[in-house]
XYZ file of N, CA and C in Angstrom:
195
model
N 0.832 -1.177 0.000
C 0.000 0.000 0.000
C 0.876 1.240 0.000
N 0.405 2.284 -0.602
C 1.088 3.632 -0.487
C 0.528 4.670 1.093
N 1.499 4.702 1.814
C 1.672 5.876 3.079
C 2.348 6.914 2.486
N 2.030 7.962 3.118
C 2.241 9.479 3.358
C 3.365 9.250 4.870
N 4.704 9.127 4.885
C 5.298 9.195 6.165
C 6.372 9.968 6.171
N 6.016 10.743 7.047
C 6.731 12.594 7.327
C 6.702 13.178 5.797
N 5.436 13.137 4.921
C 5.696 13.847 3.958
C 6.163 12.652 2.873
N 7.157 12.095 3.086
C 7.174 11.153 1.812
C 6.409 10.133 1.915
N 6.070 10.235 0.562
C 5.371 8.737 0.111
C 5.954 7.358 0.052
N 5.960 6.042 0.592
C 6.239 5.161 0.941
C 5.613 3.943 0.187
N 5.886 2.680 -0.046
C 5.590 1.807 -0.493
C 5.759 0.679 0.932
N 4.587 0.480 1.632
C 5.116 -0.240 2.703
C 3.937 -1.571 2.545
N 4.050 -2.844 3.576
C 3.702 -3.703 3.792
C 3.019 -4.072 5.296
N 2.953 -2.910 5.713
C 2.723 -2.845 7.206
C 1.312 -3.310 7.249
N 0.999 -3.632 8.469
C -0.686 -3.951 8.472
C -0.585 -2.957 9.963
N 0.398 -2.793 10.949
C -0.422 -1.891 12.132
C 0.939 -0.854 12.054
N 0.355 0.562 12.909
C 1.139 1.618 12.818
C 2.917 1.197 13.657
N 2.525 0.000 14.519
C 3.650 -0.741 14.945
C 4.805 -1.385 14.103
N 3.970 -1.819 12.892
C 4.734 -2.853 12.053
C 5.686 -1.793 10.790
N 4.593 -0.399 10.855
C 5.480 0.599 10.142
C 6.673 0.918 10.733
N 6.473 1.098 11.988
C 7.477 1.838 12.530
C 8.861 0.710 12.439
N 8.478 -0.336 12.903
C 9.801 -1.182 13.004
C 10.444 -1.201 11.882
N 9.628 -1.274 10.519
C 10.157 -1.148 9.400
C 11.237 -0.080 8.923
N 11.141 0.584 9.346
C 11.543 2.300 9.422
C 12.277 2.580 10.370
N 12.674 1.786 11.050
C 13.795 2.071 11.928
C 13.651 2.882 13.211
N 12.066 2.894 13.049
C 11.930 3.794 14.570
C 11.799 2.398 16.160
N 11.573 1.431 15.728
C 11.979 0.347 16.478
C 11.288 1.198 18.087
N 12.064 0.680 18.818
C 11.601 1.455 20.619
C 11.703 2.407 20.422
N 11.772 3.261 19.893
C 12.720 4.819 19.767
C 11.155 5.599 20.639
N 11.492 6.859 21.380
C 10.478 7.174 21.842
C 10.127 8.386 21.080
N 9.218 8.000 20.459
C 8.345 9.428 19.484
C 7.044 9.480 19.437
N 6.501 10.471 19.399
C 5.017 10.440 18.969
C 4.967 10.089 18.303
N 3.570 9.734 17.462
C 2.934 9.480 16.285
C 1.333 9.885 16.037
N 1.154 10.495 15.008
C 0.250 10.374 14.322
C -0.314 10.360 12.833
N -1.456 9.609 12.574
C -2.159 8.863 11.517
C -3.319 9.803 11.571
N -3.476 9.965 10.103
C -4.177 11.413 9.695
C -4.488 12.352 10.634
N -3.641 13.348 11.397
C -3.900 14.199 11.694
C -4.230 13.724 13.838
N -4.353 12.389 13.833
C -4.554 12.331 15.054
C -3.748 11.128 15.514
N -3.465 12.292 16.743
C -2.099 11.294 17.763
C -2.589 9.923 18.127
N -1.523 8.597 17.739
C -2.218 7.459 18.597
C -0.996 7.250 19.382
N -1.265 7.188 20.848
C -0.246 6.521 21.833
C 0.785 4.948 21.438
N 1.685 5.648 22.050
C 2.958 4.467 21.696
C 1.612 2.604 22.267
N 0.869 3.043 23.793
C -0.047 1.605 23.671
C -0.380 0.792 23.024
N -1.239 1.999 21.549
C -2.264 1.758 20.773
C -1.556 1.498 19.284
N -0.270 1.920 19.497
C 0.440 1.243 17.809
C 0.026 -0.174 17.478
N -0.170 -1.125 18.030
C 0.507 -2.285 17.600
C -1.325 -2.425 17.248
N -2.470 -2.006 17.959
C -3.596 -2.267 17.362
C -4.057 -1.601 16.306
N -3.767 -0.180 16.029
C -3.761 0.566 14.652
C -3.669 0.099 13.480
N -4.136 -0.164 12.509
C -4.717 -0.554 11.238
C -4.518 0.463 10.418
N -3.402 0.601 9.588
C -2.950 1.105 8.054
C -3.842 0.768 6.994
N -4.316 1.930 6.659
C -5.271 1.898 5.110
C -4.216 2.576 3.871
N -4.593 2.201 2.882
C -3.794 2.823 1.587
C -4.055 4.430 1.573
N -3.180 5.035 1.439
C -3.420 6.581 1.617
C -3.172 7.436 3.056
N -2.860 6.754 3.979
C -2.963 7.200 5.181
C -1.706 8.085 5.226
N -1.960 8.951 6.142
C -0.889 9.973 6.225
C -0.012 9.490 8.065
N 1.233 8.983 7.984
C 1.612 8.989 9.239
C 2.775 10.132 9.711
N 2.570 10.528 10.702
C 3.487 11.721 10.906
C 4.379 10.594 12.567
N 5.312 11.012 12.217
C 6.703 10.435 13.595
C 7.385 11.714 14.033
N 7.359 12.179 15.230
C 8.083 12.869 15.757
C 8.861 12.891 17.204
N 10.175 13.043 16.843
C 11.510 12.832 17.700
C 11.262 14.204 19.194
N 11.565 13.935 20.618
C 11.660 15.185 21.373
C 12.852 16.028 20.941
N 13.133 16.945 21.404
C 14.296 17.717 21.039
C 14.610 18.792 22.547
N 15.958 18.446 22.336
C 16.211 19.185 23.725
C 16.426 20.705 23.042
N 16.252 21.508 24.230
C 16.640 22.877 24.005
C 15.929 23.811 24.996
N 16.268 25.116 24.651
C 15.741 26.229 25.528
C 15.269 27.258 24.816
């Protein structure tokens, strides 16, 4: 199926927002996520269900002041 992830388009095989991520190298890594527009908790990845077209956004904390 084709994803939207951070903006690029992807050719992935994933069936849950879990199975993307491992794919992708975000593995344990601690980041948000969200799938069209709405945050799903690191919990709720592995039950999340990828449709063709979906937009996933991953984001890293960042230290600073």
């Amino acid at each position: 199926m084709r994803l939207q992830l951070n903006g690029t388009s992807v050719h992935a095989e994933a069936a849950t927002l879990a199975d993307l991520l491992d794919a992708h190298g975000y593995g344990d890594a601690k980041v948000a996520t969200a799938v069209n527009g709405t945050f799903v908790p690191a919990s709720l990845r592995g039950d999340h269900a990828l449709a063709d077209g979906d937009s996933i956004e991953v984001l890293a904390p960042m230290q600073g002041g």
